[in-house]
PDB file of C-alpha atoms and ligand atoms in Angstrom:
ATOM      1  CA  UNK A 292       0.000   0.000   0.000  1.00 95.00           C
ATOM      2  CA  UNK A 293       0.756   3.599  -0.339  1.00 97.00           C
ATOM      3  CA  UNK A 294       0.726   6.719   2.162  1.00 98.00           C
ATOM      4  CA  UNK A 295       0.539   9.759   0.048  1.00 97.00           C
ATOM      5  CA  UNK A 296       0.772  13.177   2.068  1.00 97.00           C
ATOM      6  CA  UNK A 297      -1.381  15.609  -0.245  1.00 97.00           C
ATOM      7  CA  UNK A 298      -0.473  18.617   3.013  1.00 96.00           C
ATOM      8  CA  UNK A 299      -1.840  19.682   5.722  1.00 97.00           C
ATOM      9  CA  UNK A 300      -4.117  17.361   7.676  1.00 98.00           C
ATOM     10  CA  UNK A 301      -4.889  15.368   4.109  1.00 98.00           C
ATOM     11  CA  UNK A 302      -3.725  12.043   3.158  1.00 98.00           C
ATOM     12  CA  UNK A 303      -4.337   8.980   1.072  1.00 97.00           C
ATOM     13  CA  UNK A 304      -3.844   5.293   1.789  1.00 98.00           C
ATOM     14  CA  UNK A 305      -4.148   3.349  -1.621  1.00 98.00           C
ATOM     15  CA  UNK A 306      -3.487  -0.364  -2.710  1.00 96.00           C
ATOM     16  CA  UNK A 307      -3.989   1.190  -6.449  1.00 93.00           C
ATOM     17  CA  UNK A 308      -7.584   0.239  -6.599  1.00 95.00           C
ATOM     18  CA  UNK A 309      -8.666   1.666  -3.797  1.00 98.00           C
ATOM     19  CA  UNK A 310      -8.243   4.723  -2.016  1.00 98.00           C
ATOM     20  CA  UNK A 311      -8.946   6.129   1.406  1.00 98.00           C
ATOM     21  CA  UNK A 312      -8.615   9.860   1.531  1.00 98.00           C
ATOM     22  CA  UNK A 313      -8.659  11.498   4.941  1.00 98.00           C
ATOM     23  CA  UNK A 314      -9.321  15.509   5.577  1.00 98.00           C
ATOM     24  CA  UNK A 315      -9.258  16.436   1.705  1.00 98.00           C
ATOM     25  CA  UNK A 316      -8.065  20.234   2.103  1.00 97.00           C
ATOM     26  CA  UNK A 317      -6.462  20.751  -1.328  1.00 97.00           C
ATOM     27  CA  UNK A 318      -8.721  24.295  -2.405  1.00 96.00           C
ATOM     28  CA  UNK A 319      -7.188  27.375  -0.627  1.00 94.00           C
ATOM     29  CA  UNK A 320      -4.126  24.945   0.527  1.00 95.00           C
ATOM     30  CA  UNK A 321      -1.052  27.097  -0.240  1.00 94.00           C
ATOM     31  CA  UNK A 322       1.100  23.767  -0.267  1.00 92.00           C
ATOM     32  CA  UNK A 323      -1.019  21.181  -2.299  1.00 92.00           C
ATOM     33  CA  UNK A 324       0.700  20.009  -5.056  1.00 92.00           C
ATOM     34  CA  UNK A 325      -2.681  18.485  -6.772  1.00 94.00           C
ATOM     35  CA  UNK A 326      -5.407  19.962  -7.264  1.00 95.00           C
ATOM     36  CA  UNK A 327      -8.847  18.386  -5.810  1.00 96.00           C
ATOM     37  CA  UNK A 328     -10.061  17.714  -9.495  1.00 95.00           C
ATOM     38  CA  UNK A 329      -7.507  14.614  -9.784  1.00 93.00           C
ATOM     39  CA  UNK A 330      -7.805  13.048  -6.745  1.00 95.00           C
ATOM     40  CA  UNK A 331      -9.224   9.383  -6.743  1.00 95.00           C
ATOM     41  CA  UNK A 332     -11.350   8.380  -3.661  1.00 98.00           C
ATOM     42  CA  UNK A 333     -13.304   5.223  -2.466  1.00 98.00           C
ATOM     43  CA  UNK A 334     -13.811   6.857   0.694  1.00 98.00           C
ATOM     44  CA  UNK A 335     -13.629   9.781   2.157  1.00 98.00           C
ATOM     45  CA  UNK A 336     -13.054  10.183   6.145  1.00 98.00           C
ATOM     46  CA  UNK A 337     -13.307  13.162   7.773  1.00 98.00           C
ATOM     47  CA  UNK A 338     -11.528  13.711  11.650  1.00 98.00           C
ATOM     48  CA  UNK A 339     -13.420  16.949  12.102  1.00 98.00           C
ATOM     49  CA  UNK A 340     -15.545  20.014  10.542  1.00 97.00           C
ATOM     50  CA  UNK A 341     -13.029  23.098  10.371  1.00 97.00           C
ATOM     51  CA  UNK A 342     -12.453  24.287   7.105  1.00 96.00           C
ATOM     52  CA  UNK A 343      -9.259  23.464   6.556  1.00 96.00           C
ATOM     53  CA  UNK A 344     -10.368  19.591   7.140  1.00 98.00           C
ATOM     54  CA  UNK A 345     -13.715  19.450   5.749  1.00 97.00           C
ATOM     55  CA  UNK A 346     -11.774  21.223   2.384  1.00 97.00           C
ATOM     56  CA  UNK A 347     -13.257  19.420  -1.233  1.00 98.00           C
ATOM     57  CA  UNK A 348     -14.343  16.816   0.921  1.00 98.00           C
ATOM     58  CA  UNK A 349     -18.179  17.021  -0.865  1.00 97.00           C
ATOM     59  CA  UNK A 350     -17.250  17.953  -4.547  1.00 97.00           C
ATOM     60  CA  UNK A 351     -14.925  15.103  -4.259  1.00 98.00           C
ATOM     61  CA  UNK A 352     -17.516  12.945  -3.194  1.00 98.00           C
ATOM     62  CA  UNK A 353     -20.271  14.313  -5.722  1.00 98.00           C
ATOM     63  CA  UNK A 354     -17.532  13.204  -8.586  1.00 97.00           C
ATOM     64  CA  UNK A 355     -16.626   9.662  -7.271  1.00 97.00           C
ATOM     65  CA  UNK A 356     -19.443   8.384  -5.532  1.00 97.00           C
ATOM     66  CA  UNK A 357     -17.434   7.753  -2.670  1.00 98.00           C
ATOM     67  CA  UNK A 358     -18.966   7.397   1.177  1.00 98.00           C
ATOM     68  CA  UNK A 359     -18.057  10.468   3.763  1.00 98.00           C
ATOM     69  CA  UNK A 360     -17.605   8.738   7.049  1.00 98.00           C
ATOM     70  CA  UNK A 361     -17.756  11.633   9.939  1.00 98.00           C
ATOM     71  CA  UNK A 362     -19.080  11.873  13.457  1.00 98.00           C
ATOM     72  CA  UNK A 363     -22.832  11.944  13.370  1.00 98.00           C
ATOM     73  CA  UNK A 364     -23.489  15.914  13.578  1.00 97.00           C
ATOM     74  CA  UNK A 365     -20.914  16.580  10.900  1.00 98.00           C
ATOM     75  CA  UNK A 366     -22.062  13.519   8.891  1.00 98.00           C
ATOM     76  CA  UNK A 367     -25.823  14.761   9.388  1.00 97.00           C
ATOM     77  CA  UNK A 368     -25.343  18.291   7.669  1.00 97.00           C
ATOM     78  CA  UNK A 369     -23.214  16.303   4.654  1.00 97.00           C
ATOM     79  CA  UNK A 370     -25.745  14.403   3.856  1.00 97.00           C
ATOM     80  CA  UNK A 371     -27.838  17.220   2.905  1.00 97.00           C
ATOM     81  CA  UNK A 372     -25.300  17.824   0.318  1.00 95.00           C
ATOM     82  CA  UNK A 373     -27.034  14.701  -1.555  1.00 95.00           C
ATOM     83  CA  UNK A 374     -23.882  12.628  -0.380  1.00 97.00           C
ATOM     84  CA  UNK A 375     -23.767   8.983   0.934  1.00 97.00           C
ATOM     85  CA  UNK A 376     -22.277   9.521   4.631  1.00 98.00           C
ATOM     86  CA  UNK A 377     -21.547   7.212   7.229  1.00 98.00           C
ATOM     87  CA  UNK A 378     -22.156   8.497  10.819  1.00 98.00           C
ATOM     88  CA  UNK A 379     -20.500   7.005  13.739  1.00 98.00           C
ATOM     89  CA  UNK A 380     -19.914   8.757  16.973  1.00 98.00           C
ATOM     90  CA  UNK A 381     -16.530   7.751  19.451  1.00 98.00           C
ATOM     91  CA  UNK A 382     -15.520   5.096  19.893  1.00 98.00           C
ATOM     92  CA  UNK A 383     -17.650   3.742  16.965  1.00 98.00           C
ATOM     93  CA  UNK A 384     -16.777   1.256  13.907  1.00 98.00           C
ATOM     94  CA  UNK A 385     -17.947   1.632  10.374  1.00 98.00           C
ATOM     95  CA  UNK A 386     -16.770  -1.401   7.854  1.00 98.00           C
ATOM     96  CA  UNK A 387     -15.831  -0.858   4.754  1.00 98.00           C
ATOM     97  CA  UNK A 388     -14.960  -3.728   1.565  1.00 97.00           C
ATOM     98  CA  UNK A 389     -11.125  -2.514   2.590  1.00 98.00           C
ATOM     99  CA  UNK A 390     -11.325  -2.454   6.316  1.00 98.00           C
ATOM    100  CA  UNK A 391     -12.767  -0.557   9.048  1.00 98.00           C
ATOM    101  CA  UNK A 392     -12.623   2.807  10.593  1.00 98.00           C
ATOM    102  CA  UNK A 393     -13.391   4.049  13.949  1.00 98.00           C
ATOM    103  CA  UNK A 394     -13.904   7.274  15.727  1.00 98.00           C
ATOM    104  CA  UNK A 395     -11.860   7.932  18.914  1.00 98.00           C
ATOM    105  CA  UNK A 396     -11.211  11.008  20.993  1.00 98.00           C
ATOM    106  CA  UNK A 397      -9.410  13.966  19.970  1.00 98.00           C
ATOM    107  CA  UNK A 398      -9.245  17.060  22.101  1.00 98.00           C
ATOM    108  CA  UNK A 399     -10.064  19.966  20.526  1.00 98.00           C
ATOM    109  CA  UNK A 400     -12.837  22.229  18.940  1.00 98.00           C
ATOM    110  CA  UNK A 401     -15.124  22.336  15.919  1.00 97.00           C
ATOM    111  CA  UNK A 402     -17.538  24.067  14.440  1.00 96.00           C
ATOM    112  CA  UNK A 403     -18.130  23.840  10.259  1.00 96.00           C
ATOM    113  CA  UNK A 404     -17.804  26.463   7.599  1.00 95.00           C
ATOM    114  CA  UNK A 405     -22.230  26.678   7.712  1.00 95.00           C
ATOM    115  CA  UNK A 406     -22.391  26.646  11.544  1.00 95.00           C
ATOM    116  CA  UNK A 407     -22.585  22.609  12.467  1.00 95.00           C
ATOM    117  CA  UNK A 408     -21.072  22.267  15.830  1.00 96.00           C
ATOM    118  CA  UNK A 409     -19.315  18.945  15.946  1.00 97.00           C
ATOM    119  CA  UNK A 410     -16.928  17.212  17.720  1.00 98.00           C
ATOM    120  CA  UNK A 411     -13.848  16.438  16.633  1.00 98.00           C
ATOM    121  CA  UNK A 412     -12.231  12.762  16.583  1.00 98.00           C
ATOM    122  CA  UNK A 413      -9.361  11.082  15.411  1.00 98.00           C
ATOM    123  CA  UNK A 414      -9.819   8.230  13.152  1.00 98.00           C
ATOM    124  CA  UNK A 415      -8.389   4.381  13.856  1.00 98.00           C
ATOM    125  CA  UNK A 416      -8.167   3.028  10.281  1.00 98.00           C
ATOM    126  CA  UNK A 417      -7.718  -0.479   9.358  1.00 98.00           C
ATOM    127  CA  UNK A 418      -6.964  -0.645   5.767  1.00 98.00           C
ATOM    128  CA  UNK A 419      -5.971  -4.070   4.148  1.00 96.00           C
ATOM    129  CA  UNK A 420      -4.623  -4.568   7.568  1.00 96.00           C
ATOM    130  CA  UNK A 421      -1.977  -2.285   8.128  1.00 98.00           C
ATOM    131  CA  UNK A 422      -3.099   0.008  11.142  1.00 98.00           C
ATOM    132  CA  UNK A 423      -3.261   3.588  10.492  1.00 98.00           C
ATOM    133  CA  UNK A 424      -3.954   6.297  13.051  1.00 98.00           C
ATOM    134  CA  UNK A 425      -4.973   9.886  12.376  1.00 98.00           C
ATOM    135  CA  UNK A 426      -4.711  12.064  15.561  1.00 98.00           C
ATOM    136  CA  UNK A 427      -6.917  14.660  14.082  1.00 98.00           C
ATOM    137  CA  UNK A 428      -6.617  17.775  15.667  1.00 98.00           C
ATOM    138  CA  UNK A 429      -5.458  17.055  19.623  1.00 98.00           C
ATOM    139  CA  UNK A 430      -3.618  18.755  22.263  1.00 98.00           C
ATOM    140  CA  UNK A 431      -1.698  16.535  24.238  1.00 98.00           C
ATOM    141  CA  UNK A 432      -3.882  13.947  26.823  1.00 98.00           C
ATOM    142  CA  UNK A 433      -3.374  10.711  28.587  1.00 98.00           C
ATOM    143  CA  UNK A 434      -5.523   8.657  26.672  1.00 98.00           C
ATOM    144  CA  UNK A 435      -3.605   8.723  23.573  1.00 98.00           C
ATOM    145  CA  UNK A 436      -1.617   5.661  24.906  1.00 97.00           C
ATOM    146  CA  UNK A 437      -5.096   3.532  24.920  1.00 97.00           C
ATOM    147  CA  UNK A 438      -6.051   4.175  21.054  1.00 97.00           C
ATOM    148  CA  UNK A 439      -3.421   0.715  20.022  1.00 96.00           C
ATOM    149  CA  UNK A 440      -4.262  -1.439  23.197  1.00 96.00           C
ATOM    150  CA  UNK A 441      -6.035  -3.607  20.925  1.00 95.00           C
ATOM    151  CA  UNK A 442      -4.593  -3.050  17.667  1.00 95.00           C
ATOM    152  CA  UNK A 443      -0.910  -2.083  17.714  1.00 96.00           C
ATOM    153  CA  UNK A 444      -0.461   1.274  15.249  1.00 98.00           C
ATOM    154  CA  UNK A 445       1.958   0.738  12.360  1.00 98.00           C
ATOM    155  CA  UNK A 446       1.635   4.340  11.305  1.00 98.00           C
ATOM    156  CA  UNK A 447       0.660   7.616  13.367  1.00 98.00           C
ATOM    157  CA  UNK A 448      -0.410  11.058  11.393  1.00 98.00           C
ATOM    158  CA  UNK A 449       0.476  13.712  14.236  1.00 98.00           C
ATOM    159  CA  UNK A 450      -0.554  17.271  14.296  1.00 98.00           C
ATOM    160  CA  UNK A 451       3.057  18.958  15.039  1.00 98.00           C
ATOM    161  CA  UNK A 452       2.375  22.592  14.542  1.00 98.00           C
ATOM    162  CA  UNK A 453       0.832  24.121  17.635  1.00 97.00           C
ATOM    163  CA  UNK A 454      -1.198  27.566  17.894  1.00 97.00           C
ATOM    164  CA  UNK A 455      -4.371  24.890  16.898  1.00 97.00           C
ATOM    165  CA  UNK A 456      -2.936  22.009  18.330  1.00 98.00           C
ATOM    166  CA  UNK A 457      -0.146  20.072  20.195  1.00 98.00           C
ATOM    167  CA  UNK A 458       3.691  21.434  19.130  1.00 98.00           C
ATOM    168  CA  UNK A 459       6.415  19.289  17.991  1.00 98.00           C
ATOM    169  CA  UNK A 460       7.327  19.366  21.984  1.00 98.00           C
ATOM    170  CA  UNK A 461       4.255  18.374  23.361  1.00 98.00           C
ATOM    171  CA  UNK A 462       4.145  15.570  20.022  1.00 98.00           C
ATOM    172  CA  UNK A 463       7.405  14.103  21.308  1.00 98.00           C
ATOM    173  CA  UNK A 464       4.820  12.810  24.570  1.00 98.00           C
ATOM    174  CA  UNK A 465       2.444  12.073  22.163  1.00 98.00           C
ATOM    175  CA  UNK A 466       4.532   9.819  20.060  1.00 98.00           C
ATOM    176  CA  UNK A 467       5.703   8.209  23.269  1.00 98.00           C
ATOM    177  CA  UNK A 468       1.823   7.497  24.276  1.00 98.00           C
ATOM    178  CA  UNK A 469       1.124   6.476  21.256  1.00 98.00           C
ATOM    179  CA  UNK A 470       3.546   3.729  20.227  1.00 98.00           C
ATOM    180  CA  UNK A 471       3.542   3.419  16.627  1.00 98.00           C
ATOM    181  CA  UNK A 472       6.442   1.924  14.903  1.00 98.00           C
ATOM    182  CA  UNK A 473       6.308   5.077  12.604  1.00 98.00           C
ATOM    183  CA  UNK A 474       4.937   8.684  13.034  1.00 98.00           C
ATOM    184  CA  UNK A 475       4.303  10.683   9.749  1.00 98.00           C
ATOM    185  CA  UNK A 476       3.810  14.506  10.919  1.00 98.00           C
ATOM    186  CA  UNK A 477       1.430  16.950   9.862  1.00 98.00           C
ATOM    187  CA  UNK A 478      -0.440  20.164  10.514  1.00 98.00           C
ATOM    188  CA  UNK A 479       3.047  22.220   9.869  1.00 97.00           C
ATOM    189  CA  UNK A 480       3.917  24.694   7.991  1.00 96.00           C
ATOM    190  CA  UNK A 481       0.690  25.171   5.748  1.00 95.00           C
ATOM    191  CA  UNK A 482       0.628  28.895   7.397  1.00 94.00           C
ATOM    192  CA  UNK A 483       2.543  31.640   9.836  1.00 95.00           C
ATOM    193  CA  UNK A 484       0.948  30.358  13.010  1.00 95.00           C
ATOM    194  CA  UNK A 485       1.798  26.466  12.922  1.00 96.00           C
ATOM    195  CA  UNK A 486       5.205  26.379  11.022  1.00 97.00           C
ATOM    196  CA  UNK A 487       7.695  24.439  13.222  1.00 97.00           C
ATOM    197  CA  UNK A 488      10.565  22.444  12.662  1.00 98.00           C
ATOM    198  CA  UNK A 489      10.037  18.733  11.208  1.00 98.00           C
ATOM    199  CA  UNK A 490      13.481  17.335  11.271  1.00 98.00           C
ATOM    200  CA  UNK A 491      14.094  18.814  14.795  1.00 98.00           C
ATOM    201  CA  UNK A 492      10.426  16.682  15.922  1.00 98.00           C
ATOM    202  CA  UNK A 493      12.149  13.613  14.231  1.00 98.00           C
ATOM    203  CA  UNK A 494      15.091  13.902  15.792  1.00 98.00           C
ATOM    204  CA  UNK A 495      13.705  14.226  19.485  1.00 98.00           C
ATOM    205  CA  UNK A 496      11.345  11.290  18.580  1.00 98.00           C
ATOM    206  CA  UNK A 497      13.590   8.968  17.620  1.00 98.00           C
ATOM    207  CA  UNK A 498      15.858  10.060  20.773  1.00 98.00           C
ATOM    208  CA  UNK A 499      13.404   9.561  23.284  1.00 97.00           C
ATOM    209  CA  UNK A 500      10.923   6.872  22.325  1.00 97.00           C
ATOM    210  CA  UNK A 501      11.159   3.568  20.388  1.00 97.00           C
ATOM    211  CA  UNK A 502       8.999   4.981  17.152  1.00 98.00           C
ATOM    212  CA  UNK A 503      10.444   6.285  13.950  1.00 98.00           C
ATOM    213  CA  UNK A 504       9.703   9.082  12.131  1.00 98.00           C
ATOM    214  CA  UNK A 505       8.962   9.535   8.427  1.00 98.00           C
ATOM    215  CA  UNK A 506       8.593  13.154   7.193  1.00 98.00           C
ATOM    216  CA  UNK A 507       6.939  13.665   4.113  1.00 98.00           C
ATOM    217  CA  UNK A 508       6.784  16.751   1.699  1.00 97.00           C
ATOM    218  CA  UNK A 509       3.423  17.474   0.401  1.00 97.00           C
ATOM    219  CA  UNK A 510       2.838  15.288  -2.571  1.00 96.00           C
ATOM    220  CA  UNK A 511       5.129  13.039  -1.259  1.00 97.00           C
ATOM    221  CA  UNK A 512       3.824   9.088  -1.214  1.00 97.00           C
ATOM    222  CA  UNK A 513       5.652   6.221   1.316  1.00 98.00           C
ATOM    223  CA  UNK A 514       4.952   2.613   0.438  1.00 97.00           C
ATOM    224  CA  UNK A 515       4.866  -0.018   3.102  1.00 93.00           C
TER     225      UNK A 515
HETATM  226 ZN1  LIG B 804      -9.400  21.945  13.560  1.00 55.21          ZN
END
């Protein structure tokens, strides 16, 4: 399979015939290297409703058909978009023909573009059975460490840039609670207020925990 990072909080995990993209911000994105036109989706999962996560997230959908799995507010005022959602709320499990996802906690706020208040998660993917785990947008808490009791994360997708969410200092515990043999930041440098330092996060990581860390440029893809 493939880990693309398309920037920001947006990613896709593919197997070449299907794709899973998460947080689809590519219009307005000052680092996207695509543009939302060409991007391929089977699903679509959402960790929250700000802007900036929501992004193409329905036009893409319109286009491909594919299902928009968010937490049952957000998924609620999607579906009035005509869409085929999926609605879960924490600590819930939606199957898919390529695996499962599930909603866990994220700590944070969120309130959509239109005015939906909803509250944000992070998402526990299973894809083809590889383990993937999208913090979402989180400050730093304790129950990070229980998201892989019961399925052991190959890859973590950390919010490193602060102002909105943990820093790359606070991320270093994170990484720690969370145990995945690989981080992937993200979050960073899209504007001003969360640019941080990438390599420096990587380096601290890999001092003080036993995870490694992979950072990709937008439009950069990682195969496992
Ligand atoms: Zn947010």
């Amino acid at each position: 399979m493939e880990i693309r990072y398309i920037g920001h909080s947006a990613f896709s995990l593919s197997d070449g015939d299907t794709t899973v993209l998460i947080d689809p911000f590519i219009t307005g994105n000052p680092k996207a290297t695509v543009s939302a036109d060409e991007l391929q989706a089977t699903t679509i999962l959402l960790t929250h409703g700000h802007g900036d996560h929501i992004g193409d997230a329905v036009p893409i959908a319109k286009r491909t058909g594919a299902p928009v799995l968010a937490i049952v507010e957000l998924a609620g005022e999607l579906g009035q978009e005509g869409i085929e959602v999926r609605d879960p709320n924490l600590g819930g499990t939606a199957k898919f023909d390529w695996g499962w996802a599930k909603l866990v906690p994220a700590w944070h706020t969120s309130t959509t573009p239109k005015g939906t208040v909803n509250t944000p998660a992070g998402l526990l993917i299973n894809f083809k059975d590889t383990i993937i785990y999208h913090l979402g947008d989180t400050s730093l808490f304790s129950d990070l460490q229980l998201v892989g009791r019961r399925h052991p994360i190959d890859y973590a997708l950390m919010c490193i840039g602060g102002h909105y969410t943990m820093d790359r200092f606070d991320a270093i515990d994170a990484a720690g609670l969370v145990a995945a043999k690989t981080v992937i930041p993200c979050h960073y440098n899209t504007f001003p207020p969360i640019e941080t330092d990438a390599q420096a996060f990587k380096a601290d990581v890999e001092a003080a925990t036993s995870s490694g860390v992979l950072v990709l440029d937008p439009g950069q893809t990682h195969t496992h």
